[in-house]
PDB file of C-alpha atoms in Angstrom:
ATOM      1  CA  MET A   1     -18.340  -0.101  -1.960  1.00 56.00           C
ATOM      2  CA  SER A   2     -18.564   2.877  -4.238  1.00 59.00           C
ATOM      3  CA  ASN A   3     -20.922   2.727  -7.206  1.00 75.00           C
ATOM      4  CA  VAL A   4     -18.937   5.497  -8.919  1.00 82.00           C
ATOM      5  CA  ASN A   5     -16.949   4.518 -11.985  1.00 89.00           C
ATOM      6  CA  GLN A   6     -13.273   5.123 -11.226  1.00 92.00           C
ATOM      7  CA  ASN A   7     -11.869   4.627 -14.756  1.00 94.00           C
ATOM      8  CA  SER A   8     -10.968   8.324 -15.076  1.00 96.00           C
ATOM      9  CA  TRP A   9      -8.770   8.074 -11.964  1.00 97.00           C
ATOM     10  CA  PHE A  10      -7.148   4.924 -13.353  1.00 97.00           C
ATOM     11  CA  GLU A  11      -6.424   6.701 -16.650  1.00 97.00           C
ATOM     12  CA  LYS A  12      -4.909   9.663 -14.777  1.00 97.00           C
ATOM     13  CA  GLY A  13      -2.519   7.469 -12.771  1.00 98.00           C
ATOM     14  CA  MET A  14       1.082   6.680 -13.592  1.00 98.00           C
ATOM     15  CA  SER A  15       2.645   3.269 -14.086  1.00 98.00           C
ATOM     16  CA  PHE A  16       4.695   1.602 -11.359  1.00 98.00           C
ATOM     17  CA  ALA A  17       7.869   2.343 -13.332  1.00 97.00           C
ATOM     18  CA  ALA A  18       6.973   6.044 -13.587  1.00 98.00           C
ATOM     19  CA  TYR A  19       6.054   6.203  -9.889  1.00 98.00           C
ATOM     20  CA  LYS A  20       9.303   4.520  -8.880  1.00 97.00           C
ATOM     21  CA  GLU A  21      11.289   6.850 -11.143  1.00 96.00           C
ATOM     22  CA  SER A  22       9.632   9.886  -9.508  1.00 96.00           C
ATOM     23  CA  MET A  23      10.646   8.794  -5.991  1.00 96.00           C
ATOM     24  CA  ASN A  24      13.200  10.695  -3.915  1.00 95.00           C
ATOM     25  CA  VAL A  25      12.656   9.492  -0.327  1.00 94.00           C
ATOM     26  CA  ASN A  26      11.900   5.757  -0.004  1.00 94.00           C
ATOM     27  CA  LYS A  27      13.056   4.393  -3.347  1.00 96.00           C
ATOM     28  CA  GLU A  28      15.764   2.191  -1.794  1.00 95.00           C
ATOM     29  CA  GLU A  29      13.337   0.630   0.723  1.00 95.00           C
ATOM     30  CA  LEU A  30      10.639   0.091  -1.914  1.00 96.00           C
ATOM     31  CA  SER A  31      13.156  -1.510  -4.292  1.00 97.00           C
ATOM     32  CA  ARG A  32      14.516  -3.797  -1.555  1.00 96.00           C
ATOM     33  CA  VAL A  33      11.074  -5.147  -0.693  1.00 97.00           C
ATOM     34  CA  TYR A  34      10.120  -5.506  -4.375  1.00 98.00           C
ATOM     35  CA  ASP A  35      13.337  -7.369  -5.244  1.00 98.00           C
ATOM     36  CA  GLN A  36      13.463  -9.654  -2.196  1.00 97.00           C
ATOM     37  CA  LEU A  37       9.790 -10.589  -1.822  1.00 98.00           C
ATOM     38  CA  THR A  38       8.903 -14.233  -2.426  1.00 97.00           C
ATOM     39  CA  PHE A  39       5.571 -16.008  -2.704  1.00 98.00           C
ATOM     40  CA  THR A  40       4.541 -19.489  -1.647  1.00 97.00           C
ATOM     41  CA  GLU A  41       3.052 -21.995  -4.091  1.00 97.00           C
ATOM     42  CA  GLU A  42      -0.307 -21.353  -2.408  1.00 97.00           C
ATOM     43  CA  ASP A  43       0.081 -17.607  -3.020  1.00 97.00           C
ATOM     44  CA  LEU A  44       0.914 -18.171  -6.678  1.00 97.00           C
ATOM     45  CA  ALA A  45      -2.127 -20.415  -7.155  1.00 97.00           C
ATOM     46  CA  PHE A  46      -4.363 -17.747  -5.628  1.00 97.00           C
ATOM     47  CA  TRP A  47      -2.850 -14.956  -7.770  1.00 97.00           C
ATOM     48  CA  LYS A  48      -3.397 -17.100 -10.881  1.00 96.00           C
ATOM     49  CA  GLU A  49      -7.044 -17.612  -9.917  1.00 96.00           C
ATOM     50  CA  LEU A  50      -7.376 -13.883  -9.210  1.00 96.00           C
ATOM     51  CA  SER A  51      -6.112 -13.061 -12.706  1.00 95.00           C
ATOM     52  CA  GLN A  52      -9.374 -14.459 -14.133  1.00 95.00           C
ATOM     53  CA  ARG A  53     -11.277 -11.459 -12.696  1.00 95.00           C
ATOM     54  CA  ASN A  54      -9.710  -8.971 -15.130  1.00 95.00           C
ATOM     55  CA  TRP A  55      -9.307  -6.315 -12.449  1.00 97.00           C
ATOM     56  CA  LYS A  56      -7.176  -3.186 -12.388  1.00 97.00           C
ATOM     57  CA  GLY A  57      -6.339  -0.841  -9.553  1.00 97.00           C
ATOM     58  CA  VAL A  58      -5.745   2.720  -8.429  1.00 98.00           C
ATOM     59  CA  VAL A  59      -3.191   3.370  -5.684  1.00 98.00           C
ATOM     60  CA  LEU A  60      -3.164   6.529  -3.588  1.00 98.00           C
ATOM     61  CA  THR A  61       0.354   6.951  -2.248  1.00 98.00           C
ATOM     62  CA  ALA A  62       3.304   9.281  -1.676  1.00 97.00           C
ATOM     63  CA  ASP A  63       7.056   8.781  -1.721  1.00 94.00           C
ATOM     64  CA  TRP A  64       7.539  10.052   1.865  1.00 94.00           C
ATOM     65  CA  CYS A  65       5.166   7.435   3.317  1.00 93.00           C
ATOM     66  CA  GLY A  66       6.942   4.619   5.173  1.00 91.00           C
ATOM     67  CA  ASP A  67       3.888   2.342   4.882  1.00 93.00           C
ATOM     68  CA  ALA A  68       3.977   2.808   1.117  1.00 95.00           C
ATOM     69  CA  SER A  69       7.602   1.636   1.009  1.00 95.00           C
ATOM     70  CA  LEU A  70       6.286  -1.680   2.382  1.00 96.00           C
ATOM     71  CA  CYS A  71       2.832  -2.050   0.843  1.00 97.00           C
ATOM     72  CA  VAL A  72       3.367  -0.652  -2.655  1.00 98.00           C
ATOM     73  CA  PRO A  73       6.078  -3.158  -3.670  1.00 98.00           C
ATOM     74  CA  VAL A  74       4.249  -6.101  -2.059  1.00 98.00           C
ATOM     75  CA  ILE A  75       0.954  -5.297  -3.781  1.00 98.00           C
ATOM     76  CA  GLN A  76       2.678  -4.381  -7.044  1.00 98.00           C
ATOM     77  CA  ARG A  77       4.228  -7.867  -7.079  1.00 98.00           C
ATOM     78  CA  ILE A  78       0.806  -9.394  -6.260  1.00 98.00           C
ATOM     79  CA  ALA A  79      -0.700  -7.361  -9.108  1.00 98.00           C
ATOM     80  CA  GLU A  80       1.952  -8.571 -11.546  1.00 98.00           C
ATOM     81  CA  GLU A  81       1.242 -12.203 -10.631  1.00 97.00           C
ATOM     82  CA  SER A  82      -2.534 -11.571 -10.827  1.00 96.00           C
ATOM     83  CA  ASN A  83      -2.519  -9.707 -14.145  1.00 96.00           C
ATOM     84  CA  ILE A  84      -3.849  -6.568 -12.398  1.00 97.00           C
ATOM     85  CA  GLU A  85      -2.549  -3.293 -13.795  1.00 97.00           C
ATOM     86  CA  LEU A  86      -2.043  -0.732 -11.050  1.00 98.00           C
ATOM     87  CA  ARG A  87      -1.872   3.012 -11.612  1.00 98.00           C
ATOM     88  CA  PHE A  88      -0.419   5.350  -9.017  1.00 98.00           C
ATOM     89  CA  LEU A  89      -1.722   8.730  -7.885  1.00 98.00           C
ATOM     90  CA  ILE A  90       0.025  11.045  -5.437  1.00 97.00           C
ATOM     91  CA  ARG A  91      -2.282  11.607  -2.480  1.00 97.00           C
ATOM     92  CA  ASP A  92      -1.908  15.371  -2.103  1.00 96.00           C
ATOM     93  CA  GLU A  93      -2.494  15.947  -5.822  1.00 97.00           C
ATOM     94  CA  ASN A  94      -5.716  13.874  -5.760  1.00 96.00           C
ATOM     95  CA  LEU A  95      -7.563  14.871  -2.593  1.00 96.00           C
ATOM     96  CA  GLU A  96     -10.969  14.587  -4.284  1.00 95.00           C
ATOM     97  CA  LEU A  97     -10.391  10.836  -4.614  1.00 96.00           C
ATOM     98  CA  MET A  98      -8.468  10.522  -1.329  1.00 96.00           C
ATOM     99  CA  ASP A  99     -11.342  12.052   0.620  1.00 95.00           C
ATOM    100  CA  GLN A 100     -13.592   9.202  -0.552  1.00 94.00           C
ATOM    101  CA  TYR A 101     -11.265   6.725   1.230  1.00 94.00           C
ATOM    102  CA  LEU A 102     -10.495   8.285   4.611  1.00 94.00           C
ATOM    103  CA  THR A 103      -9.279   5.924   7.324  1.00 90.00           C
ATOM    104  CA  ASN A 104     -11.729   5.972  10.249  1.00 87.00           C
ATOM    105  CA  GLY A 105     -13.638   8.680   8.376  1.00 86.00           C
ATOM    106  CA  THR A 106     -11.029  11.329   9.132  1.00 87.00           C
ATOM    107  CA  ALA A 107      -7.446  10.395   8.213  1.00 92.00           C
ATOM    108  CA  ARG A 108      -5.877  10.675   4.769  1.00 95.00           C
ATOM    109  CA  ALA A 109      -3.803   7.594   5.590  1.00 94.00           C
ATOM    110  CA  ILE A 110      -1.969   5.954   2.708  1.00 96.00           C
ATOM    111  CA  PRO A 111      -1.369   3.856   0.787  1.00 97.00           C
ATOM    112  CA  ILE A 112      -4.897   3.002  -0.309  1.00 97.00           C
ATOM    113  CA  PHE A 113      -5.395   0.347  -2.998  1.00 98.00           C
ATOM    114  CA  ILE A 114      -8.701   0.568  -4.879  1.00 97.00           C
ATOM    115  CA  PHE A 115      -9.265  -2.602  -6.895  1.00 97.00           C
ATOM    116  CA  LEU A 116     -11.634  -2.069  -9.809  1.00 97.00           C
ATOM    117  CA  ASP A 117     -13.695  -4.637 -11.675  1.00 96.00           C
ATOM    118  CA  GLN A 118     -13.438  -4.917 -15.456  1.00 93.00           C
ATOM    119  CA  ASP A 119     -16.003  -2.110 -15.826  1.00 95.00           C
ATOM    120  CA  GLY A 120     -14.093   0.298 -13.577  1.00 96.00           C
ATOM    121  CA  TYR A 121     -16.216   0.017 -10.439  1.00 96.00           C
ATOM    122  CA  GLU A 122     -14.784  -0.539  -6.986  1.00 95.00           C
ATOM    123  CA  ALA A 123     -14.536  -4.234  -6.174  1.00 96.00           C
ATOM    124  CA  ARG A 124     -12.317  -4.098  -3.051  1.00 96.00           C
ATOM    125  CA  VAL A 125     -10.300  -1.542  -1.097  1.00 96.00           C
ATOM    126  CA  TRP A 126      -7.239  -2.326   1.002  1.00 97.00           C
ATOM    127  CA  GLY A 127      -4.985  -0.115   3.090  1.00 96.00           C
ATOM    128  CA  PRO A 128      -3.199   1.528   4.634  1.00 95.00           C
ATOM    129  CA  ARG A 129      -1.703  -1.336   6.717  1.00 95.00           C
ATOM    130  CA  SER A 130      -2.071  -4.970   7.640  1.00 96.00           C
ATOM    131  CA  PRO A 131      -3.604  -5.425  11.123  1.00 96.00           C
ATOM    132  CA  GLU A 132      -0.252  -6.716  12.415  1.00 97.00           C
ATOM    133  CA  VAL A 133       1.628  -3.636  11.192  1.00 96.00           C
ATOM    134  CA  GLN A 134      -1.077  -1.413  12.695  1.00 95.00           C
ATOM    135  CA  GLU A 135      -0.632  -3.179  16.035  1.00 96.00           C
ATOM    136  CA  MET A 136       3.152  -2.726  15.821  1.00 95.00           C
ATOM    137  CA  ILE A 137       2.897   1.037  15.241  1.00 93.00           C
ATOM    138  CA  THR A 138       0.155   1.479  17.860  1.00 94.00           C
ATOM    139  CA  THR A 139       2.305  -0.288  20.447  1.00 95.00           C
ATOM    140  CA  ALA A 140       5.405   1.684  19.458  1.00 94.00           C
ATOM    141  CA  ARG A 141       3.543   5.028  19.630  1.00 93.00           C
ATOM    142  CA  ALA A 142       2.259   4.144  23.112  1.00 95.00           C
ATOM    143  CA  GLY A 143       5.863   4.273  24.310  1.00 94.00           C
ATOM    144  CA  LEU A 144       6.391   7.862  23.146  1.00 95.00           C
ATOM    145  CA  PRO A 145       6.579  10.683  25.681  1.00 95.00           C
ATOM    146  CA  ALA A 146       3.678  13.154  25.892  1.00 95.00           C
ATOM    147  CA  ALA A 147       3.269  15.329  22.793  1.00 94.00           C
ATOM    148  CA  ASP A 148       4.302  18.426  24.753  1.00 96.00           C
ATOM    149  CA  ALA A 149       7.439  16.779  26.190  1.00 96.00           C
ATOM    150  CA  PRO A 150      10.718  18.419  25.128  1.00 96.00           C
ATOM    151  CA  ASP A 151      12.019  15.180  23.582  1.00 96.00           C
ATOM    152  CA  PHE A 152       8.759  14.150  21.877  1.00 96.00           C
ATOM    153  CA  GLU A 153       9.728  15.232  18.355  1.00 96.00           C
ATOM    154  CA  GLU A 154      13.150  13.601  18.573  1.00 96.00           C
ATOM    155  CA  LYS A 155      11.692  10.341  19.961  1.00 96.00           C
ATOM    156  CA  GLN A 156       8.940  10.313  17.318  1.00 95.00           C
ATOM    157  CA  LYS A 157      11.450  10.738  14.473  1.00 94.00           C
ATOM    158  CA  GLU A 158      13.548   7.926  15.945  1.00 95.00           C
ATOM    159  CA  LEU A 159      10.479   5.684  16.235  1.00 95.00           C
ATOM    160  CA  TYR A 160       9.516   6.226  12.575  1.00 91.00           C
ATOM    161  CA  ARG A 161      13.103   5.782  11.366  1.00 92.00           C
ATOM    162  CA  ASN A 162      13.366   2.446  13.222  1.00 94.00           C
ATOM    163  CA  PHE A 163       9.892   1.400  12.101  1.00 93.00           C
ATOM    164  CA  LYS A 164      10.684   2.106   8.432  1.00 91.00           C
ATOM    165  CA  GLN A 165      13.927   0.125   8.742  1.00 93.00           C
ATOM    166  CA  LYS A 166      12.107  -2.851  10.290  1.00 95.00           C
ATOM    167  CA  ILE A 167       9.198  -2.975   7.819  1.00 94.00           C
ATOM    168  CA  SER A 168      11.482  -2.676   4.794  1.00 93.00           C
ATOM    169  CA  THR A 169      13.817  -5.505   5.890  1.00 96.00           C
ATOM    170  CA  ASP A 170      11.669  -8.124   7.666  1.00 97.00           C
ATOM    171  CA  PRO A 171      10.043 -10.720   5.360  1.00 97.00           C
ATOM    172  CA  ALA A 172       7.745 -11.821   8.214  1.00 97.00           C
ATOM    173  CA  ILE A 173       6.184  -8.350   8.137  1.00 97.00           C
ATOM    174  CA  TRP A 174       5.889  -8.525   4.338  1.00 97.00           C
ATOM    175  CA  ARG A 175       3.991 -11.803   4.823  1.00 98.00           C
ATOM    176  CA  THR A 176       1.391  -9.998   7.004  1.00 98.00           C
ATOM    177  CA  VAL A 177       0.646  -7.694   4.063  1.00 97.00           C
ATOM    178  CA  ILE A 178       0.368 -10.641   1.667  1.00 98.00           C
ATOM    179  CA  GLU A 179      -2.054 -12.466   3.968  1.00 97.00           C
ATOM    180  CA  SER A 180      -4.136  -9.358   4.677  1.00 97.00           C
ATOM    181  CA  VAL A 181      -4.459  -8.514   0.966  1.00 97.00           C
ATOM    182  CA  LYS A 182      -5.239 -12.125   0.138  1.00 96.00           C
ATOM    183  CA  ALA A 183      -8.032 -12.168   2.759  1.00 96.00           C
ATOM    184  CA  LYS A 184      -9.482  -8.924   1.358  1.00 96.00           C
ATOM    185  CA  LEU A 185      -9.393 -10.163  -2.234  1.00 95.00           C
ATOM    186  CA  GLN A 186     -10.851 -13.607  -1.484  1.00 90.00           C
ATOM    187  CA  GLY A 187     -14.354 -12.286  -0.886  1.00 69.00           C
TER     188      GLY A 187
END
């Protein structure tokens, strides 16, 4: 947990509506997940309880990111139910913040959700994927040819295209994000 006040990053971020409006690549996928996502009664009770914390959040993301087309709408909906205002920052325009949240200490993987307490200090961090989605992509990548193979680039593009299609249309995958975020926020 960072003991650095992150309010200035929150203030710099854009609203969900502004972020969505700025999108050119994955807007359709993000909108589909946002519009079709449903919560259980248990989820709704937890989000209501969470709303008592008076949190807000900063999201590091980018329109081109397939994981963001899944996680941003799911967590935006969670935030709306939990009375958490999220603000969105584009990763490559905010590397000073991004570099504080590297995945495995090296990767600028997104999206990253930084939940802030009412004073603006980091309370929880989640991202870039649920463990189940990470396992899916790890398994899929294992089936790719060697990086120097002539068909590697073509096969990799196909893998990511199929992966993006699956994660933006399968409610069971959306549920893994809900459960993973819920587990992170319960602490």
